[in-house]
Coordinates of C-alpha atoms and ligand atoms in Angstrom, one line a residue:
M1 CA -16.5 38.3 -61.4
N2 CA -19.4 36.6 -58.9
G3 CA -18.1 39.4 -56.6
I4 CA -19.6 41.9 -58.5
V5 CA -22.7 40.6 -59.8
Q6 CA -23.4 40.4 -56.0
Q7 CA -22.3 43.8 -55.4
A8 CA -25.4 44.7 -58.0
F9 CA -27.7 42.6 -55.6
E10 CA -27.0 44.0 -52.9
Q11 CA -27.0 47.9 -54.0
A12 CA -30.7 46.7 -55.8
F13 CA -32.1 44.5 -53.0
P14 CA -29.6 46.2 -49.5
G15 CA -29.8 44.2 -46.6
E16 CA -30.2 40.9 -48.3
D17 CA -27.7 38.1 -48.5
F18 CA -25.4 37.1 -51.3
S19 CA -23.7 35.9 -51.0
F20 CA -24.7 32.3 -52.7
V21 CA -25.0 34.5 -55.6
R22 CA -23.2 33.3 -58.9
V23 CA -22.5 33.8 -62.8
L24 CA -21.5 30.6 -65.1
P25 CA -20.2 31.1 -68.3
A26 CA -22.4 31.2 -70.8
T27 CA -24.1 28.4 -72.6
D28 CA -24.1 29.7 -76.4
P29 CA -21.6 33.0 -76.6
R30 CA -24.8 34.0 -79.2
F31 CA -25.4 35.3 -75.3
G32 CA -22.4 37.2 -73.8
D33 CA -19.3 35.8 -71.9
F34 CA -21.4 34.8 -69.3
Q35 CA -24.7 34.4 -67.4
C36 CA -26.6 34.3 -64.0
N37 CA -29.6 32.6 -63.5
D38 CA -30.2 33.0 -60.1
A39 CA -32.8 36.2 -59.7
L40 CA -35.2 32.8 -60.4
K41 CA -34.8 31.4 -57.1
L42 CA -34.7 35.2 -55.3
A43 CA -38.4 35.2 -56.6
K44 CA -40.3 34.0 -53.0
T45 CA -37.6 35.7 -50.6
L46 CA -37.8 39.4 -52.4
K47 CA -41.2 38.9 -53.9
L48 CA -41.1 39.4 -57.0
P49 CA -41.2 38.3 -60.3
P50 CA -37.8 36.9 -61.2
R51 CA -37.7 39.3 -64.7
A52 CA -37.9 42.4 -62.2
I53 CA -34.8 40.9 -60.2
A54 CA -33.2 40.9 -63.0
E55 CA -33.8 44.1 -64.3
K56 CA -32.9 46.4 -61.0
V57 CA -29.5 44.1 -60.7
A58 CA -28.9 44.1 -64.8
A59 CA -29.2 47.5 -63.9
R60 CA -26.7 48.4 -61.6
L61 CA -23.6 46.4 -63.1
P62 CA -21.0 48.0 -64.6
V63 CA -20.1 45.8 -67.5
K64 CA -23.1 45.7 -70.3
A65 CA -25.9 43.2 -69.2
E66 CA -29.2 41.7 -70.8
V67 CA -32.3 40.2 -69.2
A68 CA -33.3 37.2 -71.4
G69 CA -36.3 34.5 -70.8
P70 CA -37.9 34.4 -67.5
G71 CA -34.6 36.8 -65.7
F72 CA -31.3 34.9 -66.6
I73 CA -29.0 37.6 -66.5
N74 CA -26.8 38.0 -69.5
I75 CA -23.5 39.5 -69.3
T76 CA -20.6 41.2 -72.2
I77 CA -17.4 41.6 -71.2
E78 CA -17.1 44.6 -73.5
P79 CA -13.0 45.2 -74.4
A80 CA -12.9 48.5 -73.1
W81 CA -14.2 47.1 -69.3
L82 CA -11.7 44.8 -69.2
D83 CA -8.6 47.0 -70.2
G84 CA -10.2 50.1 -68.2
R85 CA -9.9 47.8 -64.8
L86 CA -6.0 46.2 -66.7
R87 CA -5.1 50.0 -66.9
E88 CA -6.1 50.4 -63.3
L89 CA -5.3 47.3 -61.3
G90 CA -1.7 47.2 -63.7
A91 CA -1.0 51.3 -62.1
D92 CA -2.0 50.4 -58.9
A93 CA 1.4 50.1 -56.8
N94 CA 0.1 47.0 -55.3
L95 CA -1.6 45.3 -58.3
G96 CA -5.4 45.8 -56.9
I97 CA -4.3 44.6 -53.8
V98 CA -7.0 45.6 -51.3
Q99 CA -5.6 47.1 -48.0
Q100 CA -7.9 46.0 -45.4
G101 CA -5.3 45.4 -42.5
R102 CA -4.2 49.1 -42.9
G103 CA -4.1 49.8 -39.1
K104 CA -4.9 46.5 -37.3
K105 CA -1.6 43.9 -36.2
V106 CA -1.5 40.7 -36.4
V107 CA 1.1 38.6 -34.3
I108 CA 2.3 35.1 -36.4
D109 CA 4.0 32.7 -34.6
Y110 CA 5.0 29.8 -36.9
S111 CA 8.0 27.7 -37.1
S112 CA 9.1 28.2 -33.3
P113 CA 11.7 25.1 -33.6
N114 CA 12.7 23.6 -29.5
A115 CA 16.2 24.9 -29.4
A116 CA 19.7 22.8 -29.3
K117 CA 18.8 20.6 -32.2
Q118 CA 18.8 20.5 -36.1
M119 CA 15.8 21.6 -38.0
H120 CA 14.9 18.7 -39.3
I121 CA 12.4 18.0 -42.1
G122 CA 9.6 18.2 -39.6
H123 CA 9.8 21.9 -39.7
I124 CA 9.1 22.8 -43.1
R125 CA 5.8 23.1 -42.9
S126 CA 5.3 25.3 -40.1
T127 CA 8.4 27.0 -41.3
V128 CA 7.3 28.1 -44.7
I129 CA 3.4 27.8 -44.4
G130 CA 3.7 31.2 -41.5
G131 CA 6.9 32.7 -44.1
A132 CA 4.0 33.0 -46.7
L133 CA 1.4 33.6 -44.6
D134 CA 3.4 36.9 -42.5
R135 CA 4.0 37.9 -46.3
I136 CA 0.1 38.3 -47.8
F137 CA -0.9 39.4 -44.5
R138 CA 2.5 42.1 -44.7
A139 CA 0.4 42.7 -48.5
L140 CA -2.6 43.3 -47.7
G141 CA -1.7 46.3 -45.1
Y142 CA -1.8 44.5 -41.8
D143 CA 1.9 45.7 -39.4
V144 CA 2.3 41.3 -38.5
V145 CA 4.8 40.7 -35.7
A146 CA 6.9 37.6 -37.1
D147 CA 7.8 36.3 -33.4
N148 CA 9.5 33.2 -33.7
H149 CA 8.0 31.1 -30.5
L150 CA 11.7 29.0 -29.6
G151 CA 11.2 25.6 -27.0
D152 CA 13.8 27.8 -24.9
W153 CA 13.1 26.2 -21.1
G154 CA 12.5 23.1 -19.9
T155 CA 14.1 19.9 -18.6
Q156 CA 16.5 19.4 -21.7
F157 CA 18.2 22.3 -20.7
G158 CA 19.8 20.3 -17.4
I159 CA 20.5 16.7 -19.9
L160 CA 22.9 19.9 -21.9
I161 CA 24.7 21.0 -19.4
K162 CA 25.7 18.1 -17.5
G163 CA 26.3 16.7 -21.8
Y164 CA 28.2 20.1 -22.2
R165 CA 30.6 19.2 -19.4
E166 CA 31.6 16.0 -19.5
C167 CA 30.6 14.5 -22.4
L168 CA 32.1 16.9 -25.0
S169 CA 35.6 17.7 -25.5
A170 CA 37.6 21.0 -25.3
D171 CA 38.0 22.1 -28.6
E172 CA 33.9 20.8 -29.2
R173 CA 33.3 23.6 -26.4
E174 CA 34.9 26.4 -27.4
H175 CA 33.5 25.4 -30.9
L176 CA 30.7 24.5 -30.1
T177 CA 28.1 23.9 -32.4
V178 CA 24.0 22.8 -33.0
A179 CA 25.7 19.6 -33.9
N180 CA 27.6 18.7 -30.8
L181 CA 25.4 20.4 -29.3
E182 CA 22.1 17.6 -30.3
K183 CA 26.0 15.3 -29.6
C184 CA 25.7 15.8 -26.1
Y185 CA 22.4 15.6 -25.6
V186 CA 22.1 12.8 -26.8
L187 CA 25.3 10.8 -24.8
S188 CA 23.6 12.8 -21.2
A189 CA 20.6 11.6 -22.1
A190 CA 21.8 7.9 -22.3
K191 CA 23.5 8.5 -19.0
A192 CA 20.5 9.4 -17.3
K193 CA 18.5 7.0 -18.3
E194 CA 21.7 4.0 -17.1
S195 CA 22.2 5.9 -13.5
E196 CA 20.8 7.9 -11.0
E197 CA 23.0 9.9 -10.2
W198 CA 24.0 11.4 -13.4
K199 CA 19.4 12.2 -13.8
D200 CA 20.1 13.7 -10.3
E201 CA 22.9 15.9 -11.7
C202 CA 20.9 17.2 -14.3
R203 CA 18.3 17.6 -12.6
R204 CA 20.2 20.0 -10.1
E205 CA 21.9 21.5 -13.1
L206 CA 18.0 22.7 -14.1
V207 CA 17.4 23.7 -10.9
K208 CA 19.9 25.7 -10.7
L209 CA 19.4 27.0 -13.7
Q210 CA 16.1 28.1 -12.4
Q211 CA 17.3 29.6 -10.0
G212 CA 18.8 32.0 -11.9
D213 CA 22.8 30.9 -11.8
R214 CA 25.3 33.2 -13.2
E215 CA 27.4 30.5 -14.8
N216 CA 23.8 27.8 -16.3
L217 CA 22.8 30.8 -17.6
A218 CA 25.9 31.9 -19.1
L219 CA 25.8 28.7 -21.0
W220 CA 22.1 28.1 -21.5
K221 CA 22.0 31.7 -23.2
R222 CA 25.0 30.7 -25.1
F223 CA 23.0 27.2 -26.4
I224 CA 20.0 29.9 -26.8
D225 CA 22.5 32.1 -28.9
I226 CA 24.0 29.1 -31.1
S227 CA 20.9 27.8 -31.9
I228 CA 18.9 30.8 -33.7
G229 CA 21.9 31.3 -35.2
E230 CA 22.0 28.0 -37.3
F231 CA 18.2 29.1 -37.4
E232 CA 19.2 32.0 -38.9
R233 CA 21.3 30.4 -41.9
M234 CA 18.0 27.8 -42.7
Y235 CA 15.8 30.8 -42.8
D236 CA 17.9 33.0 -45.4
K237 CA 17.8 30.1 -48.0
L238 CA 13.5 29.8 -47.1
G239 CA 14.0 33.5 -46.9
V240 CA 11.8 34.3 -43.7
K241 CA 12.7 36.6 -41.6
F242 CA 11.7 37.3 -37.8
D243 CA 10.6 40.1 -35.5
T244 CA 11.2 39.1 -31.9
Y245 CA 12.4 35.4 -30.5
R246 CA 10.9 35.4 -27.4
G247 CA 10.7 32.1 -26.5
E248 CA 9.0 30.1 -23.9
S249 CA 11.5 30.9 -21.1
Y250 CA 11.2 35.0 -21.9
Y251 CA 8.0 34.3 -20.4
N252 CA 8.4 32.1 -17.3
P253 CA 8.7 35.2 -15.4
M254 CA 5.2 35.6 -15.7
M255 CA 4.1 32.2 -15.2
P256 CA 3.2 32.7 -11.7
G257 CA 1.0 35.4 -11.7
V258 CA -1.5 33.8 -14.5
V259 CA -1.6 30.8 -12.3
A260 CA -3.1 32.9 -9.8
K261 CA -5.2 34.7 -12.2
L262 CA -7.0 30.8 -12.6
Q263 CA -7.3 30.4 -9.1
E264 CA -8.6 33.6 -8.1
L265 CA -11.4 33.6 -10.8
G266 CA -11.6 29.8 -9.1
L267 CA -10.9 28.5 -12.6
A268 CA -8.6 26.3 -11.8
E269 CA -8.7 23.0 -9.3
E270 CA -6.6 20.6 -7.3
S271 CA -6.4 17.1 -8.7
E272 CA -4.2 14.6 -8.0
G273 CA -1.6 17.2 -6.8
A274 CA -1.8 19.2 -10.0
L275 CA -3.9 22.4 -10.5
I276 CA -6.1 21.9 -13.8
V277 CA -8.3 23.7 -15.8
N278 CA -11.5 21.8 -16.3
L279 CA -12.8 21.9 -19.7
E280 CA -15.3 19.0 -20.1
G281 CA -17.7 20.4 -20.5
E282 CA -16.7 21.9 -23.1
G283 CA -15.8 18.4 -24.6
L284 CA -12.0 19.4 -24.0
G285 CA -11.1 17.6 -21.4
V286 CA -9.0 18.4 -18.5
A287 CA -6.1 20.8 -19.0
I288 CA -2.8 20.8 -16.8
V289 CA -1.4 24.0 -15.6
R290 CA 0.0 23.4 -13.1
K291 CA 2.3 19.8 -12.0
S292 CA 2.2 18.1 -9.1
D293 CA 6.2 19.0 -8.9
G294 CA 4.6 22.5 -9.1
G295 CA 6.4 23.3 -13.0
Y296 CA 4.8 25.3 -15.0
N297 CA 4.1 23.5 -19.4
Y298 CA 2.9 24.4 -21.8
T299 CA -0.2 24.7 -21.7
T300 CA 0.5 27.4 -18.3
S301 CA 3.6 29.3 -20.7
D302 CA 1.0 30.3 -24.2
L303 CA -0.8 31.6 -21.4
A304 CA 1.1 34.2 -20.3
C305 CA 1.8 34.5 -24.1
V306 CA -1.0 35.8 -25.0
E307 CA -1.4 38.0 -22.1
S308 CA 1.8 39.3 -22.8
R309 CA 1.2 39.5 -26.0
V310 CA -2.1 41.5 -25.6
R311 CA -0.2 44.1 -23.1
D312 CA 3.1 44.7 -26.1
Y313 CA 0.9 44.4 -28.7
N314 CA -2.3 44.5 -28.5
P315 CA -3.0 42.9 -31.7
E316 CA -6.1 42.3 -33.4
R317 CA -5.8 38.4 -33.8
I318 CA -3.0 35.8 -33.4
I319 CA -2.4 33.5 -35.4
Y320 CA -0.7 30.1 -34.6
V321 CA 1.5 27.5 -37.1
T322 CA 1.5 24.0 -35.9
D323 CA 1.3 20.5 -37.0
D324 CA -2.1 19.6 -36.4
R325 CA -1.1 17.0 -33.5
Q326 CA -1.2 20.5 -30.9
Q327 CA -5.4 21.1 -32.4
L328 CA -6.1 19.8 -28.6
H329 CA -3.9 22.0 -26.9
F330 CA -4.6 24.9 -29.3
R331 CA -8.4 24.4 -28.4
Q332 CA -8.1 24.0 -24.5
F333 CA -5.7 27.3 -24.0
F334 CA -8.3 29.8 -26.6
S335 CA -10.9 28.7 -23.9
I336 CA -8.9 29.4 -20.7
A337 CA -7.5 32.9 -22.9
R338 CA -11.4 33.7 -23.4
K339 CA -12.4 33.0 -19.9
L340 CA -8.9 35.2 -18.3
G341 CA -10.3 37.5 -20.1
F342 CA -9.3 38.1 -23.1
K343 CA -12.1 37.8 -25.6
D344 CA -11.2 42.0 -28.3
V345 CA -8.3 39.3 -29.7
Q346 CA -9.3 36.6 -32.3
L347 CA -6.2 33.6 -31.9
V348 CA -6.0 31.3 -34.5
H349 CA -4.5 28.2 -34.6
V350 CA -3.7 26.7 -37.9
P351 CA -2.9 23.4 -37.7
F352 CA -0.8 21.2 -40.8
G353 CA -0.8 17.9 -42.3
L354 CA 2.3 15.6 -41.4
M355 CA 4.2 15.4 -44.5
S356 CA 5.6 12.0 -45.4
Y357 CA 9.1 11.7 -47.4
Q358 CA 9.6 9.9 -50.7
G359 CA 6.2 8.1 -49.6
K360 CA 7.7 7.0 -45.8
A361 CA 6.7 8.8 -42.7
I362 CA 9.3 10.5 -40.9
S363 CA 10.4 9.3 -38.3
T364 CA 14.1 8.9 -35.8
R365 CA 12.9 5.4 -36.5
E366 CA 12.8 4.8 -40.2
G367 CA 15.9 6.4 -39.4
N368 CA 15.2 9.6 -42.4
L369 CA 15.0 12.0 -40.0
I370 CA 16.4 14.5 -42.9
K371 CA 18.2 17.2 -41.9
L372 CA 16.5 20.1 -43.2
D373 CA 19.6 22.1 -43.9
D374 CA 20.6 18.8 -46.0
L375 CA 16.9 18.9 -48.0
L376 CA 17.6 21.7 -49.2
S377 CA 21.3 20.6 -50.7
E378 CA 20.0 17.6 -51.5
A379 CA 17.8 20.5 -54.0
V380 CA 20.4 22.7 -54.7
R381 CA 23.1 19.5 -55.9
R382 CA 19.3 18.3 -58.3
C383 CA 18.9 21.7 -59.3
A384 CA 22.6 22.6 -61.1
A385 CA 23.2 19.0 -61.8
T386 CA 20.1 19.5 -64.7
L387 CA 21.3 22.9 -64.7
A388 CA 25.0 22.0 -65.7
E389 CA 23.8 19.4 -68.5
R390 CA 22.3 22.4 -70.4
G391 CA 25.8 24.5 -70.2
N392 CA 24.6 26.8 -67.1
A393 CA 27.3 26.2 -64.0
D394 CA 25.5 29.6 -62.0
E395 CA 25.3 28.3 -58.6
R396 CA 23.0 30.9 -57.3
L397 CA 20.8 30.1 -60.1
A398 CA 20.5 26.6 -58.8
E399 CA 20.0 27.7 -55.2
Q400 CA 16.2 30.4 -56.7
I401 CA 14.7 27.1 -57.9
G402 CA 16.0 24.3 -55.2
Y403 CA 14.3 27.0 -52.7
G404 CA 11.7 27.1 -54.4
A405 CA 11.1 24.2 -55.9
V406 CA 10.9 22.7 -51.8
K407 CA 8.9 25.4 -50.8
Y408 CA 6.2 24.9 -53.9
A409 CA 5.8 21.6 -53.1
D410 CA 4.7 22.6 -49.7
L411 CA 2.8 25.4 -50.4
S412 CA 1.1 24.1 -52.8
H413 CA -1.1 21.5 -50.8
D414 CA -3.7 23.0 -48.6
P415 CA -2.0 23.5 -45.3
A416 CA -5.0 21.2 -43.4
T417 CA -3.9 17.9 -45.6
A418 CA -1.2 15.6 -44.9
I419 CA 1.4 15.3 -47.9
D420 CA 4.0 13.7 -49.4
F421 CA 7.3 15.1 -50.0
N422 CA 8.1 13.8 -53.7
W423 CA 12.1 14.7 -56.0
D424 CA 10.1 14.3 -59.1
K425 CA 7.3 16.3 -58.4
A426 CA 8.7 18.4 -56.5
L427 CA 10.9 19.6 -60.0
A428 CA 9.0 18.4 -62.0
L429 CA 9.2 21.4 -64.9
D430 CA 5.8 20.2 -66.7
G431 CA 4.2 19.8 -63.6
N432 CA 2.6 22.2 -60.8
S433 CA 5.6 23.1 -59.5
G434 CA 7.9 25.7 -58.6
P435 CA 10.5 25.1 -61.2
Y436 CA 7.3 25.5 -63.8
L437 CA 5.9 28.7 -62.6
Q438 CA 9.5 30.5 -62.2
Y439 CA 10.0 28.9 -65.9
A440 CA 6.8 30.8 -66.4
Y441 CA 8.5 34.2 -65.2
A442 CA 12.3 33.6 -67.0
R443 CA 9.5 32.9 -70.5
V444 CA 7.5 36.9 -70.1
C445 CA 11.1 38.0 -69.1
S446 CA 13.1 37.0 -72.4
L447 CA 10.4 38.0 -74.3
K448 CA 10.0 41.6 -72.8
D449 CA 13.7 41.5 -73.8
K450 CA 13.0 40.7 -77.2
A451 CA 10.2 43.5 -77.9
G452 CA 12.1 46.0 -75.9
E453 CA 10.7 49.4 -74.0
V454 CA 6.5 48.9 -74.8
A455 CA 4.3 52.4 -74.4
P456 CA 2.0 52.1 -71.8
G457 CA -1.2 51.8 -73.3
A458 CA -4.3 50.2 -74.5
F459 CA -4.4 45.4 -73.7
A460 CA -5.4 43.2 -75.8
V461 CA -8.6 42.0 -74.9
A462 CA -10.4 41.2 -78.3
T463 CA -10.0 36.8 -78.8
P464 CA -11.2 34.5 -76.0
F465 CA -7.7 33.9 -74.4
E466 CA -7.2 37.4 -73.8
K467 CA -10.5 37.9 -72.4
Q468 CA -9.6 34.6 -70.1
L469 CA -6.4 35.3 -68.9
A470 CA -7.8 39.2 -68.6
L471 CA -10.3 38.1 -66.4
Q472 CA -8.4 36.1 -64.0
L473 CA -5.2 39.3 -63.8
L474 CA -8.1 40.7 -62.2
K475 CA -8.8 38.2 -59.8
F476 CA -5.3 38.4 -58.1
P477 CA -6.9 40.7 -55.1
S478 CA -8.9 38.2 -53.9
A479 CA -6.7 35.4 -54.5
V480 CA -4.9 37.2 -52.3
A481 CA -7.5 38.3 -50.1
R482 CA -9.0 34.8 -50.2
A483 CA -5.2 33.1 -48.4
A484 CA -5.5 35.3 -46.3
E485 CA -8.8 34.8 -44.9
A486 CA -9.1 30.8 -45.2
Y487 CA -5.3 30.9 -43.6
K488 CA -4.3 28.9 -47.1
P489 CA -1.3 30.1 -49.1
S490 CA -1.6 27.2 -50.9
V491 CA -5.0 29.6 -52.7
L492 CA -2.8 31.5 -54.2
A493 CA -0.9 29.3 -55.3
E494 CA -3.3 27.6 -56.8
Y495 CA -4.4 30.7 -58.5
L496 CA -0.7 31.1 -60.3
Y497 CA -0.9 27.8 -61.8
Q498 CA -3.6 28.4 -63.3
T499 CA -2.9 31.8 -63.8
C500 CA -0.1 30.4 -66.0
Q501 CA -2.1 27.8 -67.4
L502 CA -4.2 30.2 -69.3
Y503 CA -1.8 32.3 -70.4
S504 CA 0.5 29.1 -71.7
S505 CA -2.9 28.8 -74.6
F506 CA -3.2 32.6 -75.1
Y507 CA 0.5 32.4 -75.6
Q508 CA 0.2 29.3 -77.7
N509 CA -3.0 30.6 -79.7
S510 CA -2.1 34.6 -80.3
P511 CA 1.2 35.8 -82.3
V512 CA 2.7 38.4 -80.4
L513 CA 5.9 39.4 -81.8
K514 CA 4.8 38.8 -85.1
S515 CA 1.4 40.6 -85.2
E516 CA 1.2 44.1 -86.7
P517 CA 2.6 46.6 -84.0
E518 CA -0.6 48.0 -82.3
L519 CA -2.0 44.6 -81.6
R520 CA 1.2 43.6 -80.9
D521 CA 2.2 46.2 -78.4
A522 CA -1.4 45.1 -77.0
R523 CA -0.6 41.6 -75.9
L524 CA 2.3 42.1 -74.7
R525 CA 1.0 44.3 -72.4
L526 CA -1.2 41.4 -71.2
C527 CA 2.5 39.3 -71.2
G528 CA 3.8 42.0 -69.4
L529 CA 1.4 42.8 -66.4
F530 CA 1.0 38.3 -66.2
G531 CA 4.5 38.2 -65.6
E532 CA 4.4 41.2 -62.9
I533 CA 1.1 39.2 -61.6
L534 CA 3.3 35.7 -61.8
R535 CA 6.4 37.4 -59.2
K536 CA 4.0 39.5 -56.7
G537 CA 2.2 36.8 -56.6
L538 CA 5.5 33.9 -55.6
E539 CA 7.2 36.7 -53.6
L540 CA 4.1 36.8 -51.9
L541 CA 5.0 32.6 -51.5
G542 CA 8.6 33.3 -50.9
I543 CA 9.5 32.1 -54.6
E544 CA 11.9 34.0 -56.3
T545 CA 11.3 34.7 -59.7
P546 CA 15.4 34.8 -61.5
S547 CA 14.5 37.2 -64.6
R548 CA 16.5 34.0 -66.9
I549 CA 17.3 30.6 -66.1
Ligands
LIG1 N1 7.7 24.7 -29.7 C1 6.8 24.1 -30.5 C2 7.0 23.0 -31.2 O1 8.4 22.5 -32.0 C3 5.8 24.9 -31.1 C4 5.3 26.1 -30.4 C5 4.1 27.0 -31.7 N2 3.8 27.4 -30.5 C6 3.2 28.4 -29.6 N3 2.5 29.6 -28.7 N4 2.4 27.1 -28.7 O2 6.1 22.1 -31.5

């Protein structure tokens, strides 16, 4: 509604900013469904009496509008208008989602775990929020490159190679798993702490790898392949899929060039043997781009990465999804990237807050660094147990509900806030949870099964319950657009939850199957469109919608 009225203001008075204009529910239903009182505020700016402003706007509204009192605009949503909009939405393959991203390329860099380690619950947020943004941007027509910026290069590989050779049995080496890699890393790192000799050997293995030694390079490649294989097992469960896995190693050969360019442009300076970019003038401190031992770091690698992405994809935007402890890193490297001349590409950091587990901070020391795989299995186990109580032994269904619950528990919160993962909340059937939304969908499906085929036709939009639900359904496209604009899948989650609540008040107050045939079909059409929107919305969040629960 706000959008429609703002548009009418813009048409009546081109060139002014009307984004503040709001539509409120009518204080007295005799005067209509909504009202807008903002013409009064505009008298000064537009140098016109408020009534004259209101008249001009009302004349341009596509819905029934009357001017009253000093300049109130009373809006009545006529059933015919609502029905028309619903039919348009229902007939559109994209359910009204505006294809604003046509012809525009966006790189989304998310999940990006470090190789040779198992994913733990700290990896959920980047994977799930990034995955939802990926789907939402694609739905808006953007050409998305989902890029997993693996941590696949660095000193840990010297320790790993040494550990692989010395700390694993022949059998473990043959049937190498990420768990074994993690184990040999821990053992080798501990030995490196005790013995200088071991530490030196790790370093030598690293240098050999960096210099392209065939054997070490082959081992490294094997570690990466095994890691990706294990990550993909998690990604399959979480419904995310990457277009590329260009990890830090991919940018390694490009780093000297980036540093040379920084020097050429006079942006970098020597400081205590290291090469730095001084950003103190912008309040961003100092960023090291080459360490005193000659090695490059995270900043250098991200700079090379921007250069490479611009060259290969020429995106209009690159979106990075990481936890909020990396904010300074991204501010620094975005600033340096702009100084390097990357001004056309919009660089966006989507920082998310930390997640605690059942009220406790997640940390290795607390011993609650739960593996992602274990958390997902636990979710499935709990859902299977609940289903079993009702005599349902469908394992696949337990997975759909369990994974959906874990994902929704994250996506229903603003990414910027810290969140707590709590089993009761995640699995609650009566609250704002994944299972609640999935049940709502399954119930519409069973209603449709009972009702049978309904031919296309008019929607029920006469009663206040119907009107409210209908208006809410029409907001779906803007909820998707707003989620993308704010980089917050939670905007869409919130919309879907509210939609379910309005549906449920409608359904409780309006007999459907028992109504006389014409009304029954009209109401069924409203139910059907609700189901489609819920299914599409959950799909964009990466949550499956089983039709029977
Ligand atoms: N591997 C990093 C980490 O685990 C995240 C990488 C994010 N992407 C980037 N281009 N810096 O914290």
